[in-house]
Amino acid sequence: MGPHPAVAAIRLAVRRVLHDVLNELIELPRATVGRGRPGCGHTGARLATAEPPLVLVACSGGADSMALASALAFEARKLSVRAGGITVDHGLQSGSGLRAAEVAARLREMELDPVEAIAVSVGRDGGPEAAARDARYAALDEAADRLGAAAVLLGHTRDDQAETVLLGLARGSGIRSLSGMAAVSPTGRYRRPFLQLDRQTARKACLVQQLPVWDDPMNADPAYTRSRLRHEGLPALEKALGKGVVEALARTAQLSRDDADALDAWAADVDASVRDESGLLDCTKLYALPPAVRRRVLRRALVTAGSPAGSLFARHVEEVERLITGWRGQRAINLPGRVEARRQGGRLVIRQG
């Protein structure tokens, strides 16, 4: 008799990702051996010594990440993969250090190695949720670099994806925001095996395997936008529109990502052709571009000039775009990161002040 369907589903999802990681390492060109690939730790050195690659799981102790850790531990034994785990203590609640130690102990009981509990200091930029996320990813990046991990697995599910799409829709940030979370990050470091699985499947897998889980009270705190969306917004949508809203939103994310990737590639291709000899953007050439491509060229230029991508919203780009499409002598536009954009002599001058 095989495993419970929920357990079989999570294991299959992780198995596919591990096969992807191994295949990508095999296909690395010989020129990368000895120097590694950006975003993948010491991949080159690991290949040179034939040491099995290390894959880490980021585990909070919740059902999603505990299910992910159990599946990684099971599948890694059958493949040429070392499995480790990282849990991050954000220090935002009383007793968080003790809980992080307990999560680390559970990961070691699964025979994951190495396992680390990392304490971080959470700032205030962007609000509590964004600040905690920034601190968490900084800790995961540091650990992956130091340990030479080929990949870090994250436990985001289809439900998380649906919530992310709705949050992007509420911000009005365009198709890239609607594309939600990527199954594989641009560097290849972060992988999300569960984006096609619902949250209930992960919880059921923990239940049948008798894995203890910790439900973070912040996930039920209405002070947080995502919590309100999870417990009030999505249920209201399903009541009004019927079942299948989560699946539809996740499908929208994938379709939006495909479109956004194509438009980003188009913008990258035309970037050089809309600049003059000195590298400044030519307003007439920008005006001739389709709006979706023009805005991407502008956004790339603003980020390159020093405007933080996470603080640069659609409204900022639209203000700059009006220097192209609605020029009537406007003054310079101040943007996040002390970046300034102004139209001068038919050219768009973007610089950090």
Tab-separated table of C-alpha atoms in Angstrom:
chain	number	residue	atom	x	y	z
A	1	MET	CA	0.000	0.000	0.000
A	2	GLY	CA	1.374	3.375	-1.012
A	3	PRO	CA	1.514	6.594	1.017
A	4	HIS	CA	-1.524	8.742	1.693
A	5	PRO	CA	-2.477	10.807	-1.415
A	6	ALA	CA	-1.485	14.055	0.321
A	7	VAL	CA	1.928	12.661	1.209
A	8	ALA	CA	2.373	11.276	-2.307
A	9	ALA	CA	1.497	14.695	-3.775
A	10	ILE	CA	4.032	16.657	-1.728
A	11	ARG	CA	6.761	14.104	-2.372
A	12	LEU	CA	6.135	14.157	-6.103
A	13	ALA	CA	6.298	17.963	-6.154
A	14	VAL	CA	9.641	17.947	-4.321
A	15	ARG	CA	11.008	15.085	-6.436
A	16	ARG	CA	10.378	17.086	-9.592
A	17	VAL	CA	12.190	20.117	-8.207
A	18	LEU	CA	15.176	18.053	-7.063
A	19	HIS	CA	15.424	16.482	-10.508
A	20	ASP	CA	15.375	19.986	-11.999
A	21	VAL	CA	18.198	21.106	-9.702
A	22	LEU	CA	20.317	18.047	-10.515
A	23	ASN	CA	19.721	18.380	-14.254
A	24	GLU	CA	20.679	22.055	-14.189
A	25	LEU	CA	23.916	21.251	-12.379
A	26	ILE	CA	24.768	18.565	-14.932
A	27	GLU	CA	24.107	20.976	-17.805
A	28	LEU	CA	26.330	23.738	-16.410
A	29	PRO	CA	29.034	24.576	-18.962
A	30	ARG	CA	32.534	23.422	-18.037
A	31	ALA	CA	33.627	27.047	-17.913
A	32	THR	CA	31.679	27.528	-14.679
A	33	VAL	CA	33.433	24.690	-12.846
A	34	GLY	CA	35.626	26.110	-10.120
A	35	ARG	CA	33.963	29.498	-9.956
A	36	GLY	CA	30.283	28.694	-9.369
A	37	ARG	CA	27.118	30.154	-10.856
A	38	PRO	CA	25.608	33.425	-9.590
A	39	GLY	CA	22.933	32.736	-7.001
A	40	CYS	CA	23.921	29.096	-6.441
A	41	GLY	CA	26.632	29.270	-3.843
A	42	HIS	CA	29.771	27.215	-4.537
A	43	THR	CA	28.256	25.122	-7.322
A	44	GLY	CA	31.412	25.029	-9.401
A	45	ALA	CA	33.600	23.840	-6.531
A	46	ARG	CA	31.015	21.231	-5.607
A	47	LEU	CA	30.953	19.867	-9.156
A	48	ALA	CA	34.732	19.745	-9.255
A	49	THR	CA	34.851	17.565	-6.119
A	50	ALA	CA	31.784	15.474	-7.046
A	51	GLU	CA	30.208	16.330	-3.690
A	52	PRO	CA	26.410	15.864	-3.725
A	53	PRO	CA	24.648	19.242	-3.939
A	54	LEU	CA	23.060	20.692	-0.839
A	55	VAL	CA	19.391	21.701	-0.947
A	56	LEU	CA	17.991	23.662	1.988
A	57	VAL	CA	14.401	24.003	3.136
A	58	ALA	CA	13.257	27.253	4.756
A	59	CYS	CA	11.039	26.076	7.602
A	60	SER	CA	8.945	28.207	9.946
A	61	GLY	CA	7.377	25.244	11.721
A	62	GLY	CA	4.006	25.788	10.032
A	63	ALA	CA	2.189	23.052	8.148
A	64	ASP	CA	3.351	24.127	4.681
A	65	SER	CA	7.055	24.228	5.469
A	66	MET	CA	6.982	21.154	7.752
A	67	ALA	CA	5.335	19.164	4.956
A	68	LEU	CA	8.015	20.472	2.601
A	69	ALA	CA	10.807	19.507	5.000
A	70	SER	CA	9.450	15.970	5.395
A	71	ALA	CA	9.182	15.522	1.625
A	72	LEU	CA	12.718	16.849	1.086
A	73	ALA	CA	14.103	14.499	3.742
A	74	PHE	CA	12.367	11.525	2.103
A	75	GLU	CA	13.259	12.304	-1.507
A	76	ALA	CA	16.860	13.388	-0.867
A	77	ARG	CA	17.693	9.910	0.455
A	78	LYS	CA	16.783	8.439	-2.942
A	79	LEU	CA	18.790	10.957	-4.951
A	80	SER	CA	22.325	12.262	-4.886
A	81	VAL	CA	21.294	15.243	-2.763
A	82	ARG	CA	22.170	16.453	0.710
A	83	ALA	CA	19.209	17.972	2.565
A	84	GLY	CA	19.471	20.708	5.176
A	85	GLY	CA	17.169	23.177	6.864
A	86	ILE	CA	17.076	26.801	7.984
A	87	THR	CA	14.578	28.350	10.367
A	88	VAL	CA	14.560	32.104	10.910
A	89	ASP	CA	13.734	33.690	14.259
A	90	HIS	CA	12.301	37.137	13.551
A	91	GLY	CA	12.180	38.014	17.240
A	92	LEU	CA	8.736	39.568	16.910
A	93	GLN	CA	6.981	37.464	19.534
A	94	SER	CA	7.703	36.338	23.052
A	95	GLY	CA	9.396	32.950	23.072
A	96	SER	CA	10.319	33.080	19.375
A	97	GLY	CA	13.858	31.906	20.081
A	98	LEU	CA	12.581	28.798	21.855
A	99	ARG	CA	10.213	28.005	18.999
A	100	ALA	CA	13.020	28.364	16.476
A	101	ALA	CA	15.117	25.916	18.502
A	102	GLU	CA	12.205	23.465	18.566
A	103	VAL	CA	11.775	23.700	14.793
A	104	ALA	CA	15.498	23.106	14.312
A	105	ALA	CA	15.289	20.023	16.565
A	106	ARG	CA	12.407	18.626	14.497
A	107	LEU	CA	14.390	19.124	11.304
A	108	ARG	CA	17.320	17.232	12.817
A	109	GLU	CA	14.946	14.419	13.789
A	110	MET	CA	14.150	14.160	10.059
A	111	GLU	CA	17.912	13.651	9.571
A	112	LEU	CA	18.404	16.944	7.773
A	113	ASP	CA	21.976	18.211	7.985
A	114	PRO	CA	23.077	20.962	8.279
A	115	VAL	CA	20.285	22.616	10.279
A	116	GLU	CA	20.501	26.177	11.587
A	117	ALA	CA	18.253	28.522	13.559
A	118	ILE	CA	19.136	32.097	12.590
A	119	ALA	CA	18.019	35.141	14.587
A	120	VAL	CA	17.457	38.356	12.645
A	121	SER	CA	16.669	41.958	13.437
A	122	VAL	CA	13.560	43.220	11.649
A	123	GLY	CA	13.556	46.845	10.567
A	124	ARG	CA	10.620	49.097	9.703
A	125	ASP	CA	11.016	49.912	6.008
A	126	GLY	CA	7.904	49.091	3.992
A	127	GLY	CA	5.807	48.069	6.997
A	128	PRO	CA	6.108	45.052	9.337
A	129	GLU	CA	5.310	42.357	6.751
A	130	ALA	CA	7.753	43.656	4.152
A	131	ALA	CA	10.458	44.304	6.749
A	132	ALA	CA	10.159	40.765	8.129
A	133	ARG	CA	10.310	39.335	4.615
A	134	ASP	CA	13.428	41.370	3.774
A	135	ALA	CA	15.176	40.224	6.948
A	136	ARG	CA	14.199	36.592	6.302
A	137	TYR	CA	15.499	36.520	2.739
A	138	ALA	CA	18.718	38.258	3.753
A	139	ALA	CA	19.296	35.502	6.331
A	140	LEU	CA	18.470	32.765	3.825
A	141	ASP	CA	20.785	34.295	1.219
A	142	GLU	CA	23.629	34.509	3.725
A	143	ALA	CA	23.141	30.906	4.837
A	144	ALA	CA	22.886	29.598	1.266
A	145	ASP	CA	26.090	31.400	0.269
A	146	ARG	CA	27.984	30.259	3.346
A	147	LEU	CA	26.862	26.633	3.100
A	148	GLY	CA	27.179	26.470	-0.679
A	149	ALA	CA	23.547	25.462	-1.249
A	150	ALA	CA	22.397	24.738	-4.792
A	151	ALA	CA	18.801	25.715	-3.945
A	152	VAL	CA	16.500	26.798	-1.133
A	153	LEU	CA	12.964	25.371	-1.077
A	154	LEU	CA	10.057	27.555	0.067
A	155	GLY	CA	6.664	26.242	1.178
A	156	HIS	CA	4.340	28.707	-0.578
A	157	THR	CA	1.168	27.005	-1.778
A	158	ARG	CA	-1.484	27.749	-4.400
A	159	ASP	CA	-3.459	29.573	-1.696
A	160	ASP	CA	-0.486	31.851	-1.007
A	161	GLN	CA	-0.229	32.512	-4.731
A	162	ALA	CA	-3.913	33.511	-4.926
A	163	GLU	CA	-3.438	35.904	-2.010
A	164	THR	CA	-0.384	37.440	-3.669
A	165	VAL	CA	-2.307	38.029	-6.908
A	166	LEU	CA	-5.129	39.773	-5.057
A	167	LEU	CA	-2.673	41.955	-3.131
A	168	GLY	CA	-1.062	42.950	-6.422
A	169	LEU	CA	-4.460	43.719	-7.913
A	170	ALA	CA	-5.277	45.952	-4.959
A	171	ARG	CA	-2.026	47.894	-5.459
A	172	GLY	CA	-2.783	48.441	-9.130
A	173	SER	CA	0.827	47.623	-9.952
A	174	GLY	CA	0.286	46.044	-13.365
A	175	ILE	CA	0.739	42.643	-14.905
A	176	ARG	CA	4.059	41.851	-13.196
A	177	SER	CA	2.404	42.238	-9.811
A	178	LEU	CA	-0.451	39.969	-10.943
A	179	SER	CA	2.069	37.286	-11.888
A	180	GLY	CA	2.529	36.467	-8.217
A	181	MET	CA	5.443	34.337	-7.026
A	182	ALA	CA	7.734	32.532	-9.428
A	183	ALA	CA	8.193	28.773	-9.142
A	184	VAL	CA	11.909	29.454	-9.664
A	185	SER	CA	13.555	32.762	-8.754
A	186	PRO	CA	15.590	34.567	-11.457
A	187	THR	CA	18.882	33.361	-9.924
A	188	GLY	CA	17.624	29.783	-9.613
A	189	ARG	CA	18.248	29.788	-5.886
A	190	TYR	CA	14.675	29.795	-4.571
A	191	ARG	CA	12.235	27.065	-5.595
A	192	ARG	CA	8.556	26.758	-4.694
A	193	PRO	CA	7.465	23.137	-5.225
A	194	PHE	CA	3.957	23.599	-3.774
A	195	LEU	CA	2.574	26.376	-5.991
A	196	GLN	CA	0.254	23.857	-7.660
A	197	LEU	CA	-0.873	22.331	-4.336
A	198	ASP	CA	-3.425	23.780	-1.948
A	199	ARG	CA	-2.755	24.563	1.681
A	200	GLN	CA	-5.058	21.779	2.852
A	201	THR	CA	-2.935	19.138	1.112
A	202	ALA	CA	0.148	20.226	3.042
A	203	ARG	CA	-1.750	20.268	6.330
A	204	LYS	CA	-3.198	16.828	5.638
A	205	ALA	CA	0.275	15.471	4.876
A	206	CYS	CA	1.475	16.701	8.270
A	207	LEU	CA	-1.532	15.147	9.997
A	208	VAL	CA	-1.132	11.658	8.517
A	209	GLN	CA	2.628	11.704	9.185
A	210	GLN	CA	2.023	12.948	12.742
A	211	LEU	CA	4.265	15.945	12.206
A	212	PRO	CA	3.827	18.628	14.879
A	213	VAL	CA	3.107	22.058	13.404
A	214	TRP	CA	3.020	25.557	14.815
A	215	ASP	CA	0.329	27.993	13.687
A	216	ASP	CA	1.776	31.488	13.813
A	217	PRO	CA	-0.786	33.765	15.531
A	218	MET	CA	0.307	36.584	13.193
A	219	ASN	CA	-1.345	34.641	10.349
A	220	ALA	CA	-4.698	35.161	12.064
A	221	ASP	CA	-4.086	38.726	13.248
A	222	PRO	CA	-6.441	41.146	11.411
A	223	ALA	CA	-3.849	43.888	11.828
A	224	TYR	CA	-2.025	42.357	8.861
A	225	THR	CA	-3.349	42.789	5.321
A	226	ARG	CA	-2.603	39.239	4.180
A	227	SER	CA	-4.312	37.831	7.250
A	228	ARG	CA	-7.487	39.811	6.548
A	229	LEU	CA	-7.398	38.688	2.944
A	230	ARG	CA	-6.948	35.041	3.951
A	231	HIS	CA	-9.700	34.918	6.549
A	232	GLU	CA	-12.160	37.483	5.205
A	233	GLY	CA	-11.428	38.476	1.617
A	234	LEU	CA	-10.981	35.114	-0.109
A	235	PRO	CA	-13.892	33.436	1.708
A	236	ALA	CA	-16.124	36.365	0.676
A	237	LEU	CA	-15.016	35.992	-2.962
A	238	GLU	CA	-15.719	32.274	-2.927
A	239	LYS	CA	-19.127	32.905	-1.403
A	240	ALA	CA	-19.948	35.449	-4.103
A	241	LEU	CA	-18.353	33.714	-7.087
A	242	GLY	CA	-18.373	30.065	-6.107
A	243	LYS	CA	-15.577	27.567	-5.575
A	244	GLY	CA	-12.548	27.658	-7.814
A	245	VAL	CA	-11.475	31.248	-7.124
A	246	VAL	CA	-8.089	30.174	-5.719
A	247	GLU	CA	-7.377	27.948	-8.711
A	248	ALA	CA	-8.411	30.694	-11.135
A	249	LEU	CA	-6.202	33.272	-9.438
A	250	ALA	CA	-3.229	30.899	-9.511
A	251	ARG	CA	-3.845	30.290	-13.212
A	252	THR	CA	-4.021	34.049	-13.762
A	253	ALA	CA	-0.632	34.366	-12.066
A	254	GLN	CA	0.992	31.951	-14.509
A	255	LEU	CA	-0.583	33.542	-17.577
A	256	SER	CA	0.397	37.009	-16.351
A	257	ARG	CA	3.959	35.847	-15.687
A	258	ASP	CA	4.295	34.514	-19.233
A	259	ASP	CA	3.079	37.832	-20.667
A	260	ALA	CA	5.237	39.919	-18.321
A	261	ASP	CA	8.362	37.877	-19.158
A	262	ALA	CA	7.755	38.405	-22.884
A	263	LEU	CA	7.270	42.167	-22.450
A	264	ASP	CA	10.351	42.428	-20.225
A	265	ALA	CA	12.416	40.677	-22.877
A	266	TRP	CA	11.072	43.047	-25.545
A	267	ALA	CA	11.971	46.066	-23.384
A	268	ALA	CA	15.488	44.732	-22.810
A	269	ASP	CA	15.962	44.215	-26.560
A	270	VAL	CA	14.901	47.737	-27.548
A	271	ASP	CA	16.636	49.592	-24.717
A	272	ALA	CA	19.782	50.429	-26.663
A	273	SER	CA	17.835	51.521	-29.750
A	274	VAL	CA	15.976	54.303	-27.882
A	275	ARG	CA	19.152	55.961	-26.564
A	276	ASP	CA	21.381	58.584	-28.150
A	277	GLU	CA	25.169	58.429	-28.520
A	278	SER	CA	25.674	59.552	-24.916
A	279	GLY	CA	23.308	56.903	-23.534
A	280	LEU	CA	20.407	59.235	-22.729
A	281	LEU	CA	16.854	58.106	-23.513
A	282	ASP	CA	15.416	59.771	-26.630
A	283	CYS	CA	11.874	60.996	-25.911
A	284	THR	CA	10.714	60.748	-29.544
A	285	LYS	CA	11.847	57.143	-29.819
A	286	LEU	CA	10.273	56.308	-26.467
A	287	TYR	CA	6.985	57.835	-27.589
A	288	ALA	CA	6.902	55.457	-30.571
A	289	LEU	CA	7.035	52.355	-28.364
A	290	PRO	CA	3.897	50.495	-27.199
A	291	PRO	CA	3.005	51.815	-23.698
A	292	ALA	CA	3.666	48.474	-21.974
A	293	VAL	CA	7.163	48.303	-23.440
A	294	ARG	CA	7.883	52.021	-22.848
A	295	ARG	CA	7.006	51.754	-19.158
A	296	ARG	CA	9.328	48.784	-18.775
A	297	VAL	CA	12.197	50.650	-20.407
A	298	LEU	CA	11.583	53.559	-18.036
A	299	ARG	CA	11.384	51.334	-14.985
A	300	ARG	CA	14.662	49.622	-15.904
A	301	ALA	CA	16.316	53.014	-16.287
A	302	LEU	CA	15.020	54.253	-12.933
A	303	VAL	CA	16.169	51.135	-11.071
A	304	THR	CA	19.574	51.324	-12.771
A	305	ALA	CA	19.870	54.940	-11.607
A	306	GLY	CA	19.370	53.867	-7.999
A	307	SER	CA	15.632	53.823	-7.349
A	308	PRO	CA	14.870	50.727	-5.191
A	309	ALA	CA	12.735	48.269	-7.147
A	310	GLY	CA	10.608	47.485	-4.093
A	311	SER	CA	9.753	51.155	-3.569
A	312	LEU	CA	9.173	52.043	-7.213
A	313	PHE	CA	5.447	51.734	-7.908
A	314	ALA	CA	3.364	52.032	-11.072
A	315	ARG	CA	2.356	55.593	-10.222
A	316	HIS	CA	6.018	56.647	-10.154
A	317	VAL	CA	6.667	55.212	-13.590
A	318	GLU	CA	3.469	56.803	-14.913
A	319	GLU	CA	4.620	60.233	-13.697
A	320	VAL	CA	7.888	59.803	-15.561
A	321	GLU	CA	6.041	58.546	-18.630
A	322	ARG	CA	4.071	61.799	-18.760
A	323	LEU	CA	7.362	63.568	-19.478
A	324	ILE	CA	7.224	61.614	-22.743
A	325	THR	CA	3.534	61.461	-23.598
A	326	GLY	CA	2.184	64.623	-21.978
A	327	TRP	CA	5.075	67.070	-22.102
A	328	ARG	CA	4.120	70.666	-21.291
A	329	GLY	CA	7.212	71.930	-19.492
A	330	GLN	CA	6.866	70.014	-16.223
A	331	ARG	CA	9.498	70.283	-13.545
A	332	ALA	CA	11.749	67.386	-12.560
A	333	ILE	CA	10.095	64.408	-10.854
A	334	ASN	CA	11.517	63.177	-7.548
A	335	LEU	CA	11.488	59.409	-7.116
A	336	PRO	CA	12.409	56.868	-4.407
A	337	GLY	CA	16.138	56.526	-3.782
A	338	ARG	CA	16.739	60.267	-4.338
A	339	VAL	CA	16.464	59.679	-8.088
A	340	GLU	CA	15.374	62.596	-10.272
A	341	ALA	CA	13.906	62.419	-13.784
A	342	ARG	CA	13.642	65.457	-16.041
A	343	ARG	CA	13.105	66.156	-19.744
A	344	GLN	CA	15.850	68.240	-21.280
A	345	GLY	CA	16.456	68.952	-24.959
A	346	GLY	CA	14.268	66.059	-26.118
A	347	ARG	CA	16.139	63.644	-23.877
A	348	LEU	CA	15.153	62.054	-20.573
A	349	VAL	CA	17.792	62.719	-17.929
A	350	ILE	CA	17.651	60.325	-14.975
A	351	ARG	CA	20.143	60.734	-12.172
A	352	GLN	CA	20.566	60.274	-8.459
A	353	GLY	CA	20.837	63.526	-6.514
